[in-house]
Amino acid sequence: MPPERRLGGIVERMLQGPMARHLVVRHLAAGQLIDGATEEEEAGEGSLLVLRRGRLRHFVSFEGKELTLFMLEPGDAVYLHAGSTLEVKKDAEAIVVVSATLHTLARTDPELALAVAPLIDRLLQKSIRMIEDMAFHGVKHRLIRVLCEAADRDGRPLAHGVVLDAAPRAEDFGMQIGATRQSVSTVIAELGRSGLLHRLGAGSLVISDLGRLREQLATER
């Protein structure tokens, strides 16, 4: 069973039993920011956040610039601490457990700790890949990879391609791959001229040929 499903099942079981009093259910609105430093100060310690539904963006910022480290999907878990900043991308519901309670729960229910560990490691690997991409690959490669991943995760197949509904703006793509909005717009225009990508309405993108796009990912550095 995938770790995110395993953790989700464990959390749902706890919510139905006596352990529910140790879990805090939080409803988060799109656009809301979660500041790890504030969370840690209010709780007196760090805490584990398990995303039940919605989507969150974990990012770092410096001098007005932002870099997305990874996106959290339902079933993912992240440890909130003073260096954490998250943006709610879709209305969300999360379960928050402070560290002391988490340690207690891990002793009484070891399956919880075993389910959390691979998820935290997976997010770490996403951050490492981001660093590797910025060090060794150009903007076009990074954008194509993100587009392919979005198609696999959220794509809606149609006869003429794969639609990404409510696709990120060029600025959002830029924060996700560590590039400027202008650089992303230039690549999107290039993919459009090659017939691989086009707009559908105000907020959707259509990948006309996902296979050809993947081929470019293999050759574009």
PDB file of C-alpha atoms in Angstrom:
ATOM      1  CA  MET A   1       0.000   0.000   0.000  1.00  0.00           C
ATOM      2  CA  PRO A   2       1.397   3.466  -0.890  1.00  0.00           C
ATOM      3  CA  PRO A   3       2.601   5.303   2.263  1.00  0.00           C
ATOM      4  CA  GLU A   4       0.204   8.226   1.789  1.00  0.00           C
ATOM      5  CA  ARG A   5      -2.795   5.875   1.744  1.00  0.00           C
ATOM      6  CA  ARG A   6      -1.441   4.014   4.719  1.00  0.00           C
ATOM      7  CA  LEU A   7      -0.990   7.188   6.742  1.00  0.00           C
ATOM      8  CA  GLY A   8      -4.395   8.485   5.651  1.00  0.00           C
ATOM      9  CA  GLY A   9      -6.009   5.271   6.850  1.00  0.00           C
ATOM     10  CA  ILE A  10      -4.219   5.464  10.204  1.00  0.00           C
ATOM     11  CA  VAL A  11      -5.304   9.066  10.747  1.00  0.00           C
ATOM     12  CA  GLU A  12      -8.912   8.267   9.834  1.00  0.00           C
ATOM     13  CA  ARG A  13      -8.872   5.370  12.303  1.00  0.00           C
ATOM     14  CA  MET A  14      -7.524   7.632  15.041  1.00  0.00           C
ATOM     15  CA  LEU A  15     -10.188  10.261  14.318  1.00  0.00           C
ATOM     16  CA  GLN A  16     -12.856   7.652  15.014  1.00  0.00           C
ATOM     17  CA  GLY A  17     -11.365   6.451  18.294  1.00  0.00           C
ATOM     18  CA  PRO A  18     -10.165   7.704  21.679  1.00  0.00           C
ATOM     19  CA  MET A  19      -6.998   9.171  20.131  1.00  0.00           C
ATOM     20  CA  ALA A  20      -9.105  11.797  18.346  1.00  0.00           C
ATOM     21  CA  ARG A  21      -8.692  14.193  21.278  1.00  0.00           C
ATOM     22  CA  HIS A  22      -4.967  14.399  20.476  1.00  0.00           C
ATOM     23  CA  LEU A  23      -5.567  15.431  16.853  1.00  0.00           C
ATOM     24  CA  VAL A  24      -6.410  18.972  15.762  1.00  0.00           C
ATOM     25  CA  VAL A  25      -8.473  19.262  12.576  1.00  0.00           C
ATOM     26  CA  ARG A  26      -7.840  22.516  10.720  1.00  0.00           C
ATOM     27  CA  HIS A  27      -9.800  23.917   7.790  1.00  0.00           C
ATOM     28  CA  LEU A  28      -7.644  26.076   5.520  1.00  0.00           C
ATOM     29  CA  ALA A  29      -8.817  28.520   2.848  1.00  0.00           C
ATOM     30  CA  ALA A  30      -7.091  28.940  -0.514  1.00  0.00           C
ATOM     31  CA  GLY A  31      -4.529  31.743  -0.316  1.00  0.00           C
ATOM     32  CA  GLN A  32      -3.945  31.328   3.418  1.00  0.00           C
ATOM     33  CA  LEU A  33      -0.339  31.223   4.631  1.00  0.00           C
ATOM     34  CA  ILE A  34       0.943  28.926   7.370  1.00  0.00           C
ATOM     35  CA  ASP A  35       4.002  30.326   9.128  1.00  0.00           C
ATOM     36  CA  GLY A  36       6.002  27.606  10.844  1.00  0.00           C
ATOM     37  CA  ALA A  37       7.604  30.062  13.266  1.00  0.00           C
ATOM     38  CA  THR A  38       4.176  31.261  14.463  1.00  0.00           C
ATOM     39  CA  GLU A  39       2.912  27.685  14.681  1.00  0.00           C
ATOM     40  CA  GLU A  40       5.920  26.668  16.770  1.00  0.00           C
ATOM     41  CA  GLU A  41       5.597  29.693  19.044  1.00  0.00           C
ATOM     42  CA  GLU A  42       1.890  29.095  19.679  1.00  0.00           C
ATOM     43  CA  ALA A  43       2.303  25.365  20.266  1.00  0.00           C
ATOM     44  CA  GLY A  44       5.569  25.692  22.177  1.00  0.00           C
ATOM     45  CA  GLU A  45       7.120  23.089  19.854  1.00  0.00           C
ATOM     46  CA  GLY A  46       7.099  21.817  16.298  1.00  0.00           C
ATOM     47  CA  SER A  47       4.254  19.753  14.917  1.00  0.00           C
ATOM     48  CA  LEU A  48       3.350  17.303  12.191  1.00  0.00           C
ATOM     49  CA  LEU A  49       0.797  18.355   9.573  1.00  0.00           C
ATOM     50  CA  VAL A  50      -1.004  15.625   7.614  1.00  0.00           C
ATOM     51  CA  LEU A  51      -2.951  16.877   4.610  1.00  0.00           C
ATOM     52  CA  ARG A  52      -6.401  15.316   4.434  1.00  0.00           C
ATOM     53  CA  ARG A  53      -7.663  17.157   1.346  1.00  0.00           C
ATOM     54  CA  GLY A  54      -6.670  20.135  -0.785  1.00  0.00           C
ATOM     55  CA  ARG A  55      -3.194  21.202  -1.847  1.00  0.00           C
ATOM     56  CA  LEU A  56      -0.380  23.104  -0.112  1.00  0.00           C
ATOM     57  CA  ARG A  57       2.816  24.695  -1.402  1.00  0.00           C
ATOM     58  CA  HIS A  58       5.934  24.598   0.755  1.00  0.00           C
ATOM     59  CA  PHE A  59       8.285  27.428  -0.191  1.00  0.00           C
ATOM     60  CA  VAL A  60      11.179  29.597   0.920  1.00  0.00           C
ATOM     61  CA  SER A  61      11.545  33.318   0.267  1.00  0.00           C
ATOM     62  CA  PHE A  62      14.356  35.860   0.258  1.00  0.00           C
ATOM     63  CA  GLU A  63      14.284  39.557  -0.633  1.00  0.00           C
ATOM     64  CA  GLY A  64      10.874  39.311  -2.247  1.00  0.00           C
ATOM     65  CA  LYS A  65      11.682  36.189  -4.271  1.00  0.00           C
ATOM     66  CA  GLU A  66      10.069  32.795  -3.673  1.00  0.00           C
ATOM     67  CA  LEU A  67      11.102  29.240  -4.509  1.00  0.00           C
ATOM     68  CA  THR A  68       8.702  26.325  -4.242  1.00  0.00           C
ATOM     69  CA  LEU A  69      10.380  23.340  -2.611  1.00  0.00           C
ATOM     70  CA  PHE A  70       7.509  20.912  -3.091  1.00  0.00           C
ATOM     71  CA  MET A  71       3.728  20.594  -3.264  1.00  0.00           C
ATOM     72  CA  LEU A  72       1.750  18.612  -0.702  1.00  0.00           C
ATOM     73  CA  GLU A  73      -1.112  16.439  -1.908  1.00  0.00           C
ATOM     74  CA  PRO A  74      -3.738  14.581   0.207  1.00  0.00           C
ATOM     75  CA  GLY A  75      -2.014  11.976   2.356  1.00  0.00           C
ATOM     76  CA  ASP A  76       1.314  13.847   2.452  1.00  0.00           C
ATOM     77  CA  ALA A  77       2.828  14.911   5.762  1.00  0.00           C
ATOM     78  CA  VAL A  78       5.283  17.675   6.637  1.00  0.00           C
ATOM     79  CA  TYR A  79       6.938  18.728   9.887  1.00  0.00           C
ATOM     80  CA  LEU A  80       6.191  22.349  10.776  1.00  0.00           C
ATOM     81  CA  HIS A  81       9.012  24.299  12.384  1.00  0.00           C
ATOM     82  CA  ALA A  82      10.415  27.818  12.426  1.00  0.00           C
ATOM     83  CA  GLY A  83      11.762  27.498   8.883  1.00  0.00           C
ATOM     84  CA  SER A  84       8.497  26.309   7.332  1.00  0.00           C
ATOM     85  CA  THR A  85       6.204  28.457   5.204  1.00  0.00           C
ATOM     86  CA  LEU A  86       3.204  26.980   3.401  1.00  0.00           C
ATOM     87  CA  GLU A  87       0.601  28.471   1.085  1.00  0.00           C
ATOM     88  CA  VAL A  88      -2.822  26.890   0.706  1.00  0.00           C
ATOM     89  CA  LYS A  89      -3.336  26.441  -3.055  1.00  0.00           C
ATOM     90  CA  LYS A  90      -6.740  24.708  -2.780  1.00  0.00           C
ATOM     91  CA  ASP A  91      -9.184  24.819   0.128  1.00  0.00           C
ATOM     92  CA  ALA A  92      -7.795  22.208   2.471  1.00  0.00           C
ATOM     93  CA  GLU A  93      -8.301  20.209   5.611  1.00  0.00           C
ATOM     94  CA  ALA A  94      -5.326  19.081   7.653  1.00  0.00           C
ATOM     95  CA  ILE A  95      -4.627  17.165  10.844  1.00  0.00           C
ATOM     96  CA  VAL A  96      -2.014  18.747  13.126  1.00  0.00           C
ATOM     97  CA  VAL A  97      -0.236  16.861  15.902  1.00  0.00           C
ATOM     98  CA  VAL A  98       2.322  18.583  18.158  1.00  0.00           C
ATOM     99  CA  SER A  99       5.654  16.819  18.663  1.00  0.00           C
ATOM    100  CA  ALA A 100       5.087  15.643  22.227  1.00  0.00           C
ATOM    101  CA  THR A 101       1.743  14.107  21.286  1.00  0.00           C
ATOM    102  CA  LEU A 102       3.266  12.587  18.165  1.00  0.00           C
ATOM    103  CA  HIS A 103       5.934  10.874  20.256  1.00  0.00           C
ATOM    104  CA  THR A 104       3.261   9.448  22.541  1.00  0.00           C
ATOM    105  CA  LEU A 105       1.152   8.265  19.620  1.00  0.00           C
ATOM    106  CA  ALA A 106       4.203   6.703  17.971  1.00  0.00           C
ATOM    107  CA  ARG A 107       4.831   4.633  21.095  1.00  0.00           C
ATOM    108  CA  THR A 108       1.227   3.484  21.415  1.00  0.00           C
ATOM    109  CA  ASP A 109       0.723   3.044  17.664  1.00  0.00           C
ATOM    110  CA  PRO A 110       4.116   2.314  16.002  1.00  0.00           C
ATOM    111  CA  GLU A 111       2.398   1.957  12.630  1.00  0.00           C
ATOM    112  CA  LEU A 112       1.953   5.737  12.648  1.00  0.00           C
ATOM    113  CA  ALA A 113       5.692   6.404  12.842  1.00  0.00           C
ATOM    114  CA  LEU A 114       6.399   3.775  10.189  1.00  0.00           C
ATOM    115  CA  ALA A 115       3.918   5.447   7.835  1.00  0.00           C
ATOM    116  CA  VAL A 116       5.199   9.006   8.421  1.00  0.00           C
ATOM    117  CA  ALA A 117       8.903   8.312   7.822  1.00  0.00           C
ATOM    118  CA  PRO A 118       8.728   7.474   4.075  1.00  0.00           C
ATOM    119  CA  LEU A 119       6.497  10.476   3.398  1.00  0.00           C
ATOM    120  CA  ILE A 120       8.939  12.887   5.041  1.00  0.00           C
ATOM    121  CA  ASP A 121      11.754  11.244   3.076  1.00  0.00           C
ATOM    122  CA  ARG A 122       9.805  11.638  -0.173  1.00  0.00           C
ATOM    123  CA  LEU A 123       9.414  15.390   0.388  1.00  0.00           C
ATOM    124  CA  LEU A 124      13.128  15.629   1.167  1.00  0.00           C
ATOM    125  CA  GLN A 125      13.876  13.889  -2.125  1.00  0.00           C
ATOM    126  CA  LYS A 126      11.651  16.409  -3.936  1.00  0.00           C
ATOM    127  CA  SER A 127      13.696  19.254  -2.448  1.00  0.00           C
ATOM    128  CA  ILE A 128      16.945  17.564  -3.445  1.00  0.00           C
ATOM    129  CA  ARG A 129      15.671  17.095  -6.993  1.00  0.00           C
ATOM    130  CA  MET A 130      14.759  20.775  -7.136  1.00  0.00           C
ATOM    131  CA  ILE A 131      18.343  21.682  -6.221  1.00  0.00           C
ATOM    132  CA  GLU A 132      19.729  19.234  -8.780  1.00  0.00           C
ATOM    133  CA  ASP A 133      17.433  20.584 -11.496  1.00  0.00           C
ATOM    134  CA  MET A 134      18.499  24.168 -10.854  1.00  0.00           C
ATOM    135  CA  ALA A 135      22.170  23.158 -10.854  1.00  0.00           C
ATOM    136  CA  PHE A 136      22.182  20.898 -13.926  1.00  0.00           C
ATOM    137  CA  HIS A 137      19.128  21.656 -16.087  1.00  0.00           C
ATOM    138  CA  GLY A 138      17.798  24.682 -17.924  1.00  0.00           C
ATOM    139  CA  VAL A 139      14.420  26.364 -17.565  1.00  0.00           C
ATOM    140  CA  LYS A 140      12.883  24.481 -20.498  1.00  0.00           C
ATOM    141  CA  HIS A 141      13.766  21.068 -19.066  1.00  0.00           C
ATOM    142  CA  ARG A 142      12.445  22.016 -15.636  1.00  0.00           C
ATOM    143  CA  LEU A 143       9.195  23.389 -17.011  1.00  0.00           C
ATOM    144  CA  ILE A 144       8.572  20.365 -19.240  1.00  0.00           C
ATOM    145  CA  ARG A 145       9.126  18.052 -16.262  1.00  0.00           C
ATOM    146  CA  VAL A 146       6.598  19.983 -14.178  1.00  0.00           C
ATOM    147  CA  LEU A 147       4.097  19.940 -17.062  1.00  0.00           C
ATOM    148  CA  CYS A 148       4.473  16.165 -17.472  1.00  0.00           C
ATOM    149  CA  GLU A 149       4.037  15.597 -13.747  1.00  0.00           C
ATOM    150  CA  ALA A 150       0.960  17.836 -13.695  1.00  0.00           C
ATOM    151  CA  ALA A 151      -0.498  15.911 -16.647  1.00  0.00           C
ATOM    152  CA  ASP A 152       0.033  12.596 -14.854  1.00  0.00           C
ATOM    153  CA  ARG A 153      -1.442  13.906 -11.594  1.00  0.00           C
ATOM    154  CA  ASP A 154      -4.222  16.279 -12.650  1.00  0.00           C
ATOM    155  CA  GLY A 155      -4.582  15.930 -16.412  1.00  0.00           C
ATOM    156  CA  ARG A 156      -8.026  15.486 -17.961  1.00  0.00           C
ATOM    157  CA  PRO A 157      -7.737  13.455 -21.189  1.00  0.00           C
ATOM    158  CA  LEU A 158      -9.517  14.702 -24.291  1.00  0.00           C
ATOM    159  CA  ALA A 159      -9.433  13.598 -27.902  1.00  0.00           C
ATOM    160  CA  HIS A 160      -7.011  16.405 -28.774  1.00  0.00           C
ATOM    161  CA  GLY A 161      -4.670  16.054 -25.775  1.00  0.00           C
ATOM    162  CA  VAL A 162      -4.515  16.397 -22.013  1.00  0.00           C
ATOM    163  CA  VAL A 163      -6.101  19.401 -20.326  1.00  0.00           C
ATOM    164  CA  LEU A 164      -4.696  21.012 -17.189  1.00  0.00           C
ATOM    165  CA  ASP A 165      -7.672  22.792 -15.671  1.00  0.00           C
ATOM    166  CA  ALA A 166      -6.860  25.868 -13.599  1.00  0.00           C
ATOM    167  CA  ALA A 167      -3.223  25.627 -14.688  1.00  0.00           C
ATOM    168  CA  PRO A 168      -0.674  27.703 -12.790  1.00  0.00           C
ATOM    169  CA  ARG A 169       0.262  31.107 -14.173  1.00  0.00           C
ATOM    170  CA  ALA A 170       3.726  31.716 -15.575  1.00  0.00           C
ATOM    171  CA  GLU A 171       4.678  33.368 -12.285  1.00  0.00           C
ATOM    172  CA  ASP A 172       3.532  30.291 -10.316  1.00  0.00           C
ATOM    173  CA  PHE A 173       5.444  27.960 -12.636  1.00  0.00           C
ATOM    174  CA  GLY A 174       8.479  30.192 -12.131  1.00  0.00           C
ATOM    175  CA  MET A 175       8.299  29.869  -8.342  1.00  0.00           C
ATOM    176  CA  GLN A 176       7.928  26.126  -8.723  1.00  0.00           C
ATOM    177  CA  ILE A 177      11.009  25.637 -10.896  1.00  0.00           C
ATOM    178  CA  GLY A 178      13.182  28.510  -9.701  1.00  0.00           C
ATOM    179  CA  ALA A 179      12.904  30.723 -12.784  1.00  0.00           C
ATOM    180  CA  THR A 180      11.615  34.168 -13.698  1.00  0.00           C
ATOM    181  CA  ARG A 181       8.113  34.691 -15.059  1.00  0.00           C
ATOM    182  CA  GLN A 182       9.578  35.993 -18.318  1.00  0.00           C
ATOM    183  CA  SER A 183      11.729  32.872 -18.781  1.00  0.00           C
ATOM    184  CA  VAL A 184       8.722  30.625 -18.233  1.00  0.00           C
ATOM    185  CA  SER A 185       6.572  32.679 -20.613  1.00  0.00           C
ATOM    186  CA  THR A 186       9.275  32.385 -23.288  1.00  0.00           C
ATOM    187  CA  VAL A 187       9.346  28.580 -22.974  1.00  0.00           C
ATOM    188  CA  ILE A 188       5.539  28.335 -22.985  1.00  0.00           C
ATOM    189  CA  ALA A 189       5.465  30.427 -26.174  1.00  0.00           C
ATOM    190  CA  GLU A 190       8.109  28.169 -27.743  1.00  0.00           C
ATOM    191  CA  LEU A 191       6.120  25.039 -26.861  1.00  0.00           C
ATOM    192  CA  GLY A 192       3.050  26.733 -28.294  1.00  0.00           C
ATOM    193  CA  ARG A 193       4.791  27.440 -31.615  1.00  0.00           C
ATOM    194  CA  SER A 194       5.835  23.780 -31.806  1.00  0.00           C
ATOM    195  CA  GLY A 195       2.217  22.708 -31.373  1.00  0.00           C
ATOM    196  CA  LEU A 196       2.742  20.979 -28.039  1.00  0.00           C
ATOM    197  CA  LEU A 197       0.930  23.436 -25.802  1.00  0.00           C
ATOM    198  CA  HIS A 198      -1.926  25.892 -26.109  1.00  0.00           C
ATOM    199  CA  ARG A 199      -4.368  27.784 -23.949  1.00  0.00           C
ATOM    200  CA  LEU A 200      -7.957  26.690 -23.510  1.00  0.00           C
ATOM    201  CA  GLY A 201     -10.000  29.554 -22.148  1.00  0.00           C
ATOM    202  CA  ALA A 202      -8.610  31.843 -19.471  1.00  0.00           C
ATOM    203  CA  GLY A 203      -7.084  29.384 -17.026  1.00  0.00           C
ATOM    204  CA  SER A 204      -6.466  26.018 -18.727  1.00  0.00           C
ATOM    205  CA  LEU A 205      -3.573  24.569 -20.708  1.00  0.00           C
ATOM    206  CA  VAL A 206      -3.760  21.769 -23.245  1.00  0.00           C
ATOM    207  CA  ILE A 207      -0.803  19.466 -23.864  1.00  0.00           C
ATOM    208  CA  SER A 208      -1.480  18.364 -27.428  1.00  0.00           C
ATOM    209  CA  ASP A 209       0.942  15.419 -27.468  1.00  0.00           C
ATOM    210  CA  LEU A 210       2.181  14.239 -24.070  1.00  0.00           C
ATOM    211  CA  GLY A 211       4.382  11.594 -25.683  1.00  0.00           C
ATOM    212  CA  ARG A 212       6.271  14.170 -27.730  1.00  0.00           C
ATOM    213  CA  LEU A 213       6.612  16.376 -24.665  1.00  0.00           C
ATOM    214  CA  ARG A 214       8.167  13.483 -22.719  1.00  0.00           C
ATOM    215  CA  GLU A 215      10.613  12.931 -25.607  1.00  0.00           C
ATOM    216  CA  GLN A 216      11.734  16.542 -25.277  1.00  0.00           C
ATOM    217  CA  LEU A 217      12.248  15.989 -21.557  1.00  0.00           C
ATOM    218  CA  ALA A 218      14.655  13.161 -22.385  1.00  0.00           C
ATOM    219  CA  THR A 219      16.668  15.261 -24.832  1.00  0.00           C
ATOM    220  CA  GLU A 220      16.395  18.820 -23.481  1.00  0.00           C
ATOM    221  CA  ARG A 221      19.098  19.802 -20.961  1.00  0.00           C
TER     222      ARG A 221
END
